[in-house]
Coordinates of C-alpha atoms in Angstrom, one line a residue:
X1 CA 85.8 25.2 121.5
X2 CA 83.8 23.6 124.3
X3 CA 87.8 24.5 126.0
X4 CA 87.3 27.5 125.0
X5 CA 83.5 28.2 127.1
X6 CA 85.0 26.8 130.0
X7 CA 88.0 29.7 130.1
X8 CA 86.7 32.6 132.4
X9 CA 85.1 36.1 130.7
X10 CA 87.4 38.1 132.9
X11 CA 90.2 35.8 131.6
X12 CA 89.3 36.3 127.6
X13 CA 88.9 40.1 128.2
X14 CA 92.5 40.8 129.5
X15 CA 94.1 38.1 127.3
X16 CA 92.8 39.9 123.9
X17 CA 93.6 43.0 125.4
X18 CA 90.5 44.6 126.1
X19 CA 90.8 45.3 129.4
X20 CA 94.0 44.7 132.3
X21 CA 94.7 43.0 135.4
X22 CA 94.1 45.5 137.7
X23 CA 90.4 46.7 135.8
X24 CA 89.0 43.4 135.8
X25 CA 90.1 42.7 139.8
X26 CA 88.7 46.5 140.9
X27 CA 85.7 45.2 139.2
X28 CA 85.6 42.0 140.0
X29 CA 85.7 43.8 143.8
X30 CA 82.4 45.0 143.0
X31 CA 80.6 41.8 141.7
X32 CA 81.9 40.9 145.0
X33 CA 79.6 44.1 146.8
X34 CA 76.9 44.2 144.1
X35 CA 76.2 40.1 142.5
X36 CA 75.8 41.8 139.3
X37 CA 77.0 40.6 136.0
X38 CA 80.8 41.2 135.6
X39 CA 79.9 42.6 131.6
X40 CA 77.0 45.0 133.5
X41 CA 80.5 46.5 135.8
X42 CA 82.9 46.9 133.1
X43 CA 81.2 49.0 131.5
X44 CA 79.8 50.4 134.1
X45 CA 83.2 51.5 135.0
X46 CA 83.6 52.9 132.1
X47 CA 86.8 50.1 131.7
X48 CA 84.7 48.5 128.1
X49 CA 82.5 49.5 126.0
X50 CA 79.4 47.0 125.9
X51 CA 80.0 47.5 121.6
X52 CA 83.4 46.3 122.4
X53 CA 82.6 43.1 124.9
X54 CA 80.1 42.4 122.1
X55 CA 82.4 41.5 120.0
X56 CA 85.1 40.1 121.6
X57 CA 82.7 37.8 121.9
X58 CA 81.4 37.1 118.6
X59 CA 85.2 37.3 117.5
X60 CA 86.7 34.7 120.1
X61 CA 84.5 32.2 120.6
X62 CA 82.5 32.5 117.5
X63 CA 79.0 33.2 118.1
X64 CA 76.5 35.3 116.3
X65 CA 75.7 38.5 117.6
X66 CA 71.6 39.6 117.2
X67 CA 69.9 42.5 117.7
X68 CA 66.5 40.9 119.7
X69 CA 64.2 44.3 117.8
X70 CA 65.1 42.6 114.6
X71 CA 63.1 40.1 115.3
X72 CA 59.3 38.9 115.5
X73 CA 59.3 36.9 117.6
X74 CA 56.2 33.9 117.4
X75 CA 54.2 33.0 120.4
X76 CA 55.1 29.4 119.9
X77 CA 58.5 29.9 120.6
X78 CA 58.5 33.0 123.2
X79 CA 56.2 29.4 124.9
X80 CA 59.0 27.6 125.0
X81 CA 60.9 29.4 127.4
X82 CA 58.7 30.1 130.5
X83 CA 59.4 33.9 131.6
X84 CA 60.7 32.4 134.9
X85 CA 63.5 30.3 133.5
X86 CA 63.8 33.8 131.3
X87 CA 64.1 36.1 133.7
X88 CA 66.2 34.1 135.3
X89 CA 69.7 33.1 134.0
X90 CA 68.6 36.2 131.1
X91 CA 68.0 34.6 127.7
X92 CA 65.3 34.8 124.9
X93 CA 64.2 32.7 122.6
X94 CA 65.0 33.7 118.9
X95 CA 63.8 30.3 117.0
X96 CA 64.2 26.5 117.1
X97 CA 65.6 24.1 114.4
X98 CA 64.2 20.8 115.4
X99 CA 65.9 20.0 118.3
X100 CA 68.0 23.0 118.6
X101 CA 66.7 26.2 120.0
X102 CA 68.9 29.4 120.0
X103 CA 68.6 31.5 122.5
X104 CA 69.6 35.1 122.8
X105 CA 71.7 35.3 126.0
X106 CA 73.5 38.8 127.9
X107 CA 76.8 35.3 128.8
X108 CA 77.2 32.3 126.3
X109 CA 80.3 31.5 128.3
X110 CA 78.3 30.9 131.5
X111 CA 78.6 26.9 131.1
X112 CA 76.6 26.4 134.2
X113 CA 73.1 27.9 132.6
X114 CA 73.7 25.9 129.2
X115 CA 73.9 22.7 131.5
X116 CA 71.2 24.2 133.5
X117 CA 69.2 25.3 130.2
X118 CA 69.8 22.2 128.1
X119 CA 68.5 19.6 131.2
X120 CA 65.7 22.2 131.7
X121 CA 64.1 22.4 128.7
X122 CA 65.5 19.3 126.8
X123 CA 66.6 21.2 123.4
X124 CA 69.8 21.5 122.9
X125 CA 70.7 24.9 123.3
X126 CA 73.0 27.1 120.8
X127 CA 73.7 31.0 122.2
X128 CA 73.6 34.0 120.6
X129 CA 74.8 37.1 122.1
X130 CA 72.5 40.4 123.0
X131 CA 73.2 43.7 124.7
X132 CA 71.7 43.7 128.2
X133 CA 69.2 47.0 126.6
X134 CA 68.7 44.4 123.7
X135 CA 67.7 41.7 126.6
X136 CA 66.0 44.7 128.6
X137 CA 64.0 45.6 125.8
X138 CA 62.4 42.3 124.7
X139 CA 61.2 41.3 128.7
X140 CA 59.8 44.7 128.5
X141 CA 57.6 44.1 124.7
X142 CA 56.8 40.4 125.7
X143 CA 56.2 39.6 129.0
X144 CA 55.9 42.8 130.5
X145 CA 53.5 44.6 133.0
X146 CA 50.1 44.0 131.2
X147 CA 49.6 40.1 131.5
X148 CA 50.7 40.3 135.5
X149 CA 48.7 43.3 136.0
X150 CA 46.0 41.3 134.5
X151 CA 46.6 38.1 136.4
X152 CA 46.6 40.6 140.4
X153 CA 43.3 42.0 138.9
X154 CA 41.8 38.1 138.7
X155 CA 42.7 38.1 141.9
X156 CA 41.2 41.1 143.1
X157 CA 37.8 40.2 141.2
X158 CA 37.6 43.8 140.1
X159 CA 34.7 45.2 137.9
X160 CA 35.8 48.4 136.0
X161 CA 32.1 49.5 135.3
X162 CA 31.7 53.6 136.1
X163 CA 32.0 52.4 139.9
X164 CA 32.7 55.9 141.9
X165 CA 35.4 55.1 144.8
X166 CA 33.6 55.6 147.8
X167 CA 35.4 58.0 151.3
X168 CA 36.8 54.5 152.9
X169 CA 37.3 54.7 156.9
X170 CA 41.2 54.2 157.9
X171 CA 40.7 50.6 159.1
X172 CA 39.0 50.0 155.4
X173 CA 42.4 50.7 154.0
X174 CA 44.8 49.3 155.8
X175 CA 42.5 45.7 155.8
X176 CA 42.7 46.0 151.7
X177 CA 46.6 47.3 151.4
X178 CA 47.5 44.0 153.2
X179 CA 45.8 42.5 150.9
X180 CA 47.7 40.5 148.4
X181 CA 47.0 41.2 145.2
X182 CA 47.5 45.0 146.2
X183 CA 50.8 44.4 147.6
X184 CA 51.4 42.1 144.5
X185 CA 50.6 45.2 142.2
X186 CA 52.5 47.5 144.7
X187 CA 55.5 45.9 144.1
X188 CA 55.2 44.6 139.7
X189 CA 54.7 49.1 139.6
X190 CA 58.0 48.8 141.4
X191 CA 59.7 46.3 139.7
X192 CA 58.7 47.1 136.1
X193 CA 60.0 50.6 136.6
X194 CA 63.6 49.0 137.9
X195 CA 63.6 46.7 134.9
X196 CA 62.9 49.5 132.5
X197 CA 65.2 52.4 133.9
X198 CA 62.6 54.6 134.7
X199 CA 63.8 57.3 137.0
X200 CA 60.6 58.0 137.8
X201 CA 57.0 56.3 139.1
X202 CA 54.4 58.3 138.1
X203 CA 50.1 57.6 140.3
X204 CA 47.6 60.5 138.7
X205 CA 44.1 60.1 139.7
X206 CA 41.8 60.7 137.4
X207 CA 37.5 60.7 137.2
X208 CA 37.3 57.4 136.2
X209 CA 40.7 55.5 136.8
X210 CA 44.5 55.3 138.3
X211 CA 46.9 56.3 135.3
X212 CA 50.3 54.9 135.8
X213 CA 53.2 56.7 134.2
X214 CA 56.7 56.3 134.2
X215 CA 59.3 58.5 133.1
X216 CA 61.6 56.4 130.7
X217 CA 65.2 58.8 128.9
X218 CA 63.8 62.0 129.9
X219 CA 60.5 61.6 128.7
X220 CA 57.2 59.7 130.0
X221 CA 54.9 57.3 128.5
X222 CA 52.2 55.5 129.7
X223 CA 52.0 52.5 131.2
X224 CA 48.9 51.1 132.1
X225 CA 46.0 52.2 134.1
X226 CA 44.1 51.0 137.3
X227 CA 40.0 50.8 138.2
X228 CA 39.2 52.9 139.8
X229 CA 37.8 51.3 143.3
X230 CA 41.4 50.1 143.5
X231 CA 43.1 52.9 143.9
X232 CA 42.5 54.6 147.2
X233 CA 44.3 50.7 148.5
X234 CA 47.0 51.5 146.2
X235 CA 47.9 54.7 146.4
X236 CA 47.4 53.8 150.6
X237 CA 49.9 50.4 150.3
X238 CA 52.4 52.9 149.4
X239 CA 52.1 55.9 151.5
X240 CA 52.1 53.0 154.9
X241 CA 55.4 51.4 153.3
X242 CA 56.9 54.9 152.7
X243 CA 56.1 55.7 156.3
X244 CA 53.1 58.1 155.5
X245 CA 50.4 58.7 157.0
X246 CA 47.0 57.1 155.2
X247 CA 45.1 59.5 157.6
X248 CA 46.0 62.4 155.9
X249 CA 45.0 63.3 152.6
X250 CA 44.3 67.2 152.4
X251 CA 47.9 68.3 152.8
X252 CA 51.7 67.0 151.0
X253 CA 53.3 64.5 152.6
X254 CA 56.9 63.1 151.4
X255 CA 58.4 59.5 152.1
X256 CA 61.5 57.3 151.6
X257 CA 60.6 53.8 150.7
X258 CA 64.4 51.3 151.3
X259 CA 64.4 48.2 149.2
X260 CA 65.8 45.6 146.8
X261 CA 64.5 44.5 143.0
X262 CA 66.0 41.0 142.3
X263 CA 69.0 42.2 144.5
X264 CA 69.3 45.3 144.0
X265 CA 68.8 47.5 146.5
X266 CA 67.5 51.0 145.5
X267 CA 65.8 53.6 147.2
X268 CA 62.4 55.3 146.6
X269 CA 61.6 58.8 147.7
X270 CA 58.0 59.2 147.5
X271 CA 55.9 62.2 147.4
X272 CA 52.2 62.6 147.6
X273 CA 49.9 65.8 146.8
X274 CA 45.8 66.1 146.8
X275 CA 44.4 66.7 143.5
X276 CA 41.0 67.5 142.6
X277 CA 40.3 63.9 141.3
X278 CA 42.7 61.9 144.2
X279 CA 46.3 61.7 145.8
X280 CA 49.3 61.6 142.9
X281 CA 52.1 59.9 144.2
X282 CA 55.7 60.5 142.1
X283 CA 58.3 57.5 143.4
X284 CA 61.5 58.9 142.1
X285 CA 64.4 55.7 141.8
X286 CA 67.1 56.3 143.4
X287 CA 69.9 53.1 142.9
X288 CA 72.0 52.3 146.1
X289 CA 74.7 50.7 144.3
X290 CA 75.3 53.0 141.6
X291 CA 78.5 52.1 139.8
X292 CA 80.4 55.1 139.8
X293 CA 81.5 56.1 136.3
X294 CA 85.3 57.4 136.1
X295 CA 84.9 61.2 134.3
X296 CA 86.1 59.4 130.9
X297 CA 82.8 57.7 130.1
X298 CA 80.5 60.4 131.2
X299 CA 79.7 62.1 128.3
X300 CA 82.7 65.0 128.3
X301 CA 84.1 66.4 124.9
X302 CA 88.2 66.3 125.1
X303 CA 88.9 69.4 126.0
X304 CA 85.6 70.3 127.7
X305 CA 86.6 67.4 130.4
X306 CA 90.3 69.3 130.6
X307 CA 88.9 72.4 130.8
X308 CA 86.6 71.0 133.9
X309 CA 90.3 69.5 135.4
X310 CA 91.6 72.2 135.6
X311 CA 89.1 73.8 138.3
X312 CA 88.8 70.7 140.5
X313 CA 92.4 70.0 141.3
X314 CA 92.5 73.7 143.0
X315 CA 93.2 73.8 146.1
X316 CA 90.4 75.5 147.3
X317 CA 87.5 77.5 145.6
X318 CA 83.8 76.6 145.3
X319 CA 82.9 74.0 142.7
X320 CA 79.7 74.9 141.4
X321 CA 78.0 72.3 139.2
X322 CA 74.0 73.2 137.6
X323 CA 70.8 72.0 135.8
X324 CA 67.4 71.1 136.0
X325 CA 66.6 67.8 138.9
X326 CA 68.0 64.9 137.3
X327 CA 70.5 66.4 134.3
X328 CA 73.3 63.8 136.8
X329 CA 74.8 66.3 138.9
X330 CA 74.6 63.9 141.6
X331 CA 76.6 61.2 139.5
X332 CA 79.3 63.7 137.9
X333 CA 80.4 65.5 142.0
X334 CA 80.4 61.7 142.8
X335 CA 82.8 60.8 140.0
X336 CA 84.7 64.1 140.4
X337 CA 84.8 63.1 144.2
X338 CA 86.1 60.0 143.3
X339 CA 89.0 60.6 141.5
X340 CA 90.2 63.3 143.7
X341 CA 89.4 60.0 146.9
X342 CA 93.4 59.2 148.6
X343 CA 94.7 58.6 152.0
X344 CA 96.0 62.3 151.9
X345 CA 92.5 63.6 152.3
X346 CA 89.8 64.5 154.8
X347 CA 86.6 64.6 152.2
X348 CA 83.5 64.9 154.0
X349 CA 80.0 65.1 151.9
X350 CA 76.4 66.2 153.3
X351 CA 72.8 64.9 150.6
X352 CA 69.9 63.6 150.3
X353 CA 70.1 61.2 150.0
X354 CA 73.2 59.4 149.5
X355 CA 73.2 58.5 145.8
X356 CA 76.9 56.6 145.5
X357 CA 78.7 55.1 148.5
X358 CA 82.2 55.2 148.0
X359 CA 84.3 53.7 150.4
X360 CA 87.5 56.2 152.0
X361 CA 85.5 58.9 152.1
X362 CA 82.7 60.8 154.6
X363 CA 79.4 60.9 153.8
X364 CA 76.2 62.4 155.9
X365 CA 72.6 62.0 154.7
X366 CA 70.1 64.7 155.9
X367 CA 68.0 64.6 157.9
X368 CA 65.1 67.2 158.7
X369 CA 62.5 65.5 161.1
X370 CA 65.8 65.2 163.1
X371 CA 66.9 68.4 162.2
X372 CA 69.9 67.4 160.3
X373 CA 69.7 70.0 157.7
X374 CA 73.1 70.9 155.0
X375 CA 73.4 74.2 156.8
X376 CA 73.4 72.4 160.1
X377 CA 76.3 69.8 158.9
X378 CA 78.4 72.0 156.8
X379 CA 78.8 74.3 159.7
X380 CA 79.8 70.9 161.5
X381 CA 82.1 69.5 159.6
X382 CA 84.5 72.7 159.7
X383 CA 85.2 71.3 163.1
X384 CA 86.1 67.9 161.1
X385 CA 89.2 69.2 160.0
X386 CA 88.2 68.6 156.3
X387 CA 89.7 69.1 152.8
X388 CA 87.6 68.1 150.5
X389 CA 83.7 69.8 151.1
X390 CA 80.7 68.4 148.8
X391 CA 77.6 69.7 149.7
X392 CA 74.5 67.8 147.9
X393 CA 72.6 71.3 147.6
X394 CA 73.1 75.4 148.4
X395 CA 69.1 75.3 148.9
X396 CA 69.4 78.1 150.8
X397 CA 71.7 81.6 151.9
X398 CA 72.1 80.4 155.3
X399 CA 74.2 77.0 153.7
X400 CA 75.2 79.7 151.1
X401 CA 77.3 81.7 153.4
X402 CA 78.9 78.8 155.7
X403 CA 79.7 77.3 151.9
X404 CA 81.4 80.7 151.4
X405 CA 83.3 80.5 154.3
X406 CA 84.7 77.5 154.4
X407 CA 86.3 78.3 151.2
X408 CA 87.6 81.6 152.2
X409 CA 89.5 79.2 155.0
X410 CA 91.8 77.5 152.6
X411 CA 88.4 74.1 151.2
X412 CA 87.8 72.9 148.3
X413 CA 83.9 72.9 148.2
X414 CA 81.2 71.2 145.3
X415 CA 78.0 72.0 145.4
X416 CA 75.0 72.6 143.3
X417 CA 72.7 74.7 141.6
X418 CA 68.9 74.3 139.9
X419 CA 69.9 77.5 137.5
X420 CA 69.9 77.2 133.4
X421 CA 73.1 77.8 132.3
X422 CA 76.9 78.4 134.6
X423 CA 77.0 82.4 134.3
X424 CA 73.1 82.1 136.1
X425 CA 74.7 80.5 139.3
X426 CA 76.3 83.9 140.8
X427 CA 73.6 85.8 140.2
X428 CA 71.5 83.6 141.9
X429 CA 74.6 83.0 144.7
X430 CA 73.8 86.4 144.9
X431 CA 70.4 86.3 145.4
X432 CA 70.8 84.4 148.4
X433 CA 72.9 87.4 150.0
X434 CA 76.2 86.4 148.9
X435 CA 78.0 89.4 148.2
X436 CA 79.9 90.4 144.7
X437 CA 82.8 90.3 146.0
X438 CA 82.8 87.0 148.0
X439 CA 81.0 85.4 145.3
X440 CA 83.9 86.8 143.1
X441 CA 87.2 85.6 145.6
X442 CA 85.9 82.3 146.2
X443 CA 84.5 80.5 143.3
X444 CA 86.6 79.5 140.8
X445 CA 84.7 77.4 138.1
X446 CA 80.9 76.1 137.7
X447 CA 79.9 73.1 134.8
X448 CA 76.6 73.2 134.1
X449 CA 74.7 70.3 132.1
X450 CA 72.0 68.6 131.0
X451 CA 70.4 65.4 129.6
X452 CA 69.2 65.1 125.3
X453 CA 68.0 62.1 124.2
X454 CA 70.7 59.8 122.1
X455 CA 69.5 58.8 118.4
X456 CA 69.2 55.5 117.8
X457 CA 71.7 53.2 116.2
X458 CA 70.1 51.7 114.8
X459 CA 67.7 53.0 112.9
X460 CA 70.1 57.0 112.5
X461 CA 70.1 58.0 109.3
X462 CA 73.0 61.1 108.3
X463 CA 71.5 64.2 106.4
X464 CA 72.9 67.5 104.8
X465 CA 72.0 70.4 106.6
X466 CA 70.1 72.3 103.5
X467 CA 70.6 76.4 103.6
X468 CA 66.4 76.7 103.2
X469 CA 66.6 74.6 106.7
X470 CA 65.0 76.3 109.5
X471 CA 68.2 75.9 111.7
X472 CA 70.8 76.6 109.8
X473 CA 70.9 79.9 110.1
X474 CA 71.1 79.5 114.1
X475 CA 73.9 76.2 113.3
X476 CA 76.4 79.0 111.0
X477 CA 75.9 81.5 113.9
X478 CA 77.1 78.8 116.9
X479 CA 79.8 76.7 114.7
X480 CA 81.4 79.5 112.5
X481 CA 83.9 77.3 111.9
X482 CA 82.9 74.0 110.5
X483 CA 82.4 74.3 106.3
X484 CA 78.7 74.2 105.4
X485 CA 79.6 70.5 103.6
X486 CA 80.6 69.5 107.1
X487 CA 76.8 70.1 108.6
X488 CA 76.2 66.6 108.5
X489 CA 73.5 65.4 111.0
X490 CA 71.6 62.3 112.1
X491 CA 68.0 61.5 112.8
X492 CA 66.6 58.0 113.7
X493 CA 63.6 56.9 111.5
X494 CA 61.9 54.4 114.5
X495 CA 62.1 51.1 114.7
X496 CA 61.7 48.6 117.2
X497 CA 63.8 48.7 118.9
X498 CA 63.5 52.5 120.1
X499 CA 59.2 52.0 119.3
X500 CA 59.4 54.3 116.5
X501 CA 60.7 57.1 118.2
X502 CA 63.9 57.4 116.9
X503 CA 65.4 58.1 120.5
X504 CA 67.7 55.9 122.4
X505 CA 68.8 56.3 126.4
X506 CA 70.2 59.6 127.0
X507 CA 73.4 61.1 126.7
X508 CA 75.5 64.9 128.8
X509 CA 75.4 68.5 127.0
X510 CA 78.0 70.6 129.4
X511 CA 79.5 74.3 129.7
X512 CA 82.4 74.8 131.5
X513 CA 82.9 78.4 133.5
X514 CA 86.4 79.1 134.4
X515 CA 86.0 82.0 136.6
X516 CA 89.7 84.1 135.9
X517 CA 90.7 87.1 137.2
X518 CA 88.3 89.2 134.1
X519 CA 85.7 87.7 136.1
X520 CA 86.0 88.5 138.8
X521 CA 86.2 92.0 138.0
X522 CA 82.3 91.7 136.8
X523 CA 80.9 88.9 139.8
X524 CA 82.1 92.1 141.4
X525 CA 80.4 94.7 140.2
X526 CA 76.9 92.8 139.8
X527 CA 76.7 92.7 136.4
X528 CA 74.0 90.8 135.0
X529 CA 74.0 87.2 133.9
X530 CA 74.4 87.8 130.4
X531 CA 77.6 89.6 130.7
X532 CA 79.9 87.2 132.5
X533 CA 78.1 84.9 129.8
X534 CA 79.6 87.1 127.0
X535 CA 83.3 87.5 129.1
X536 CA 83.7 84.0 129.5
X537 CA 82.6 83.0 126.0
X538 CA 85.3 85.4 124.6
X539 CA 87.8 83.3 127.2
X540 CA 86.4 80.3 125.5
X541 CA 84.1 78.4 126.9
X542 CA 82.0 76.5 124.9
X543 CA 78.2 77.3 125.5
X544 CA 75.4 73.9 125.7
X545 CA 74.4 74.5 123.1
X546 CA 77.6 74.9 121.3
X547 CA 78.8 71.2 123.0
X548 CA 75.4 69.9 121.9
X549 CA 75.8 70.8 117.5
X550 CA 79.0 69.1 118.2
X551 CA 78.0 66.1 119.1
X552 CA 75.5 65.8 117.1
X553 CA 77.0 66.0 114.6
X554 CA 79.0 63.3 116.0
X555 CA 76.0 61.4 115.0
X556 CA 74.7 60.7 118.7
X557 CA 72.1 62.8 119.1
X558 CA 69.8 65.0 116.8
X559 CA 69.3 68.8 116.1
X560 CA 66.5 68.7 116.7
X561 CA 66.7 67.7 120.1
X562 CA 69.5 70.4 121.3
X563 CA 67.9 72.2 119.1
X564 CA 64.3 71.6 121.8
X565 CA 66.9 71.2 125.0
X566 CA 69.8 74.1 124.7
X567 CA 68.4 76.6 122.2
X568 CA 68.3 79.8 124.1
X569 CA 66.8 82.7 121.8
X570 CA 69.1 86.1 122.8

């Protein structure tokens, strides 16, 4: 067993045929930049699933796989491994048998960590394998933010009574925000949000307290409340480090914070707006070293990906990716660019901000204060001899006009729009004063996508859709070729791992509209979006709702979630 343990993790995966030598080398290059665990990088790059990773370790090394959410951890066992040790080595105590301590580990092949833990904890270590999500869930549940926050409040000597927030001067606020406890509290809120894989942090003043919520898997959840008399210092601390004016409390402001959380560089886009009980702050979390996923790992159904690929492999025209904020549009476009990237192509992007840094691509970040807008950058790109141009978002008529001219002059242009589905993107462009005949001749394809919650794999249960089910007729209408006995959907019963919600993680649903000659005629006549959609469906477009239903039948999400996110009563 010892000799097997000493074999390098990556070599073991190559030896067992799970990944290729080339994939290992690519992942090791990425690891040298990000310092993340190799297994995590391989999963993010789409080279291997986390489940396959676990199975390989389990069968090849004989190390059992456990699900921490199914254990009730004894506080006495938890006390054997201090929090800083657990987080340093990515381990979590499960149980104790005499002088043997069972530790859940993300990488049980890490001999160095095992030796250090044996010496530090003074126990024989028996490693078991867990998934990264399971480990993070355990950290959040047992270590969490509450205990740390209480320690900060002790340092602040806060009296949690019915105190009113006083209108403090700028000098008082500047002194308060530099207090170590306030600095620690703000850092803690951001650090915990990153660990819980939150996309946004909301700080909301109410009459008696400051409420902090995180958006995780698309849903907001309340994390904690802070006493009212800490509100001014916390909000002002965030305003200072994001470059805002703390003296201005009457107008909305925007800012940005760049920092590292446990070695991972992140970018926070900060928005502050005055409300009745103070200033509300929302921080959007962006990971600067996000590993680009392969197109195959973005959740496309095989035939949908084939349709989309047929669009972006064309030499010129406009390709639009559309959907609400936070639906993964930037991730999809960056993965497309990564696939198109080659030494023979001059690819230029303008983004706000640059979320994925791609070697070999010229990326420009918008700077509105300096006057560098999407339109200005795009206009300059046309003098840079580009082959492919990516505009982070078409926000106005000027940007739309320049993008159209670029496509007409032989460039491939990729961008995003905020519309509800693919067909309505055409009418949105026309609303931006693009002539219908120009939209018809330049737009070659549109991808609409949105994110839905995935069903929890630990507690999902199958059921056959009965004829008296509220959604039976809707499903039959959208899946007419699926026999009734094949309409088997899934629902999460609720367990500790999913905190009783029945949902875990998120996945994307898609619709791809290909603009052919028939559609060009309709578009040039400036017909309503409904007519465009009708013809697109006739030509083979699967709608967002239909795509979601197929994924629900595969057990990836629930029927109720797809109806909530994508059903439109027409």
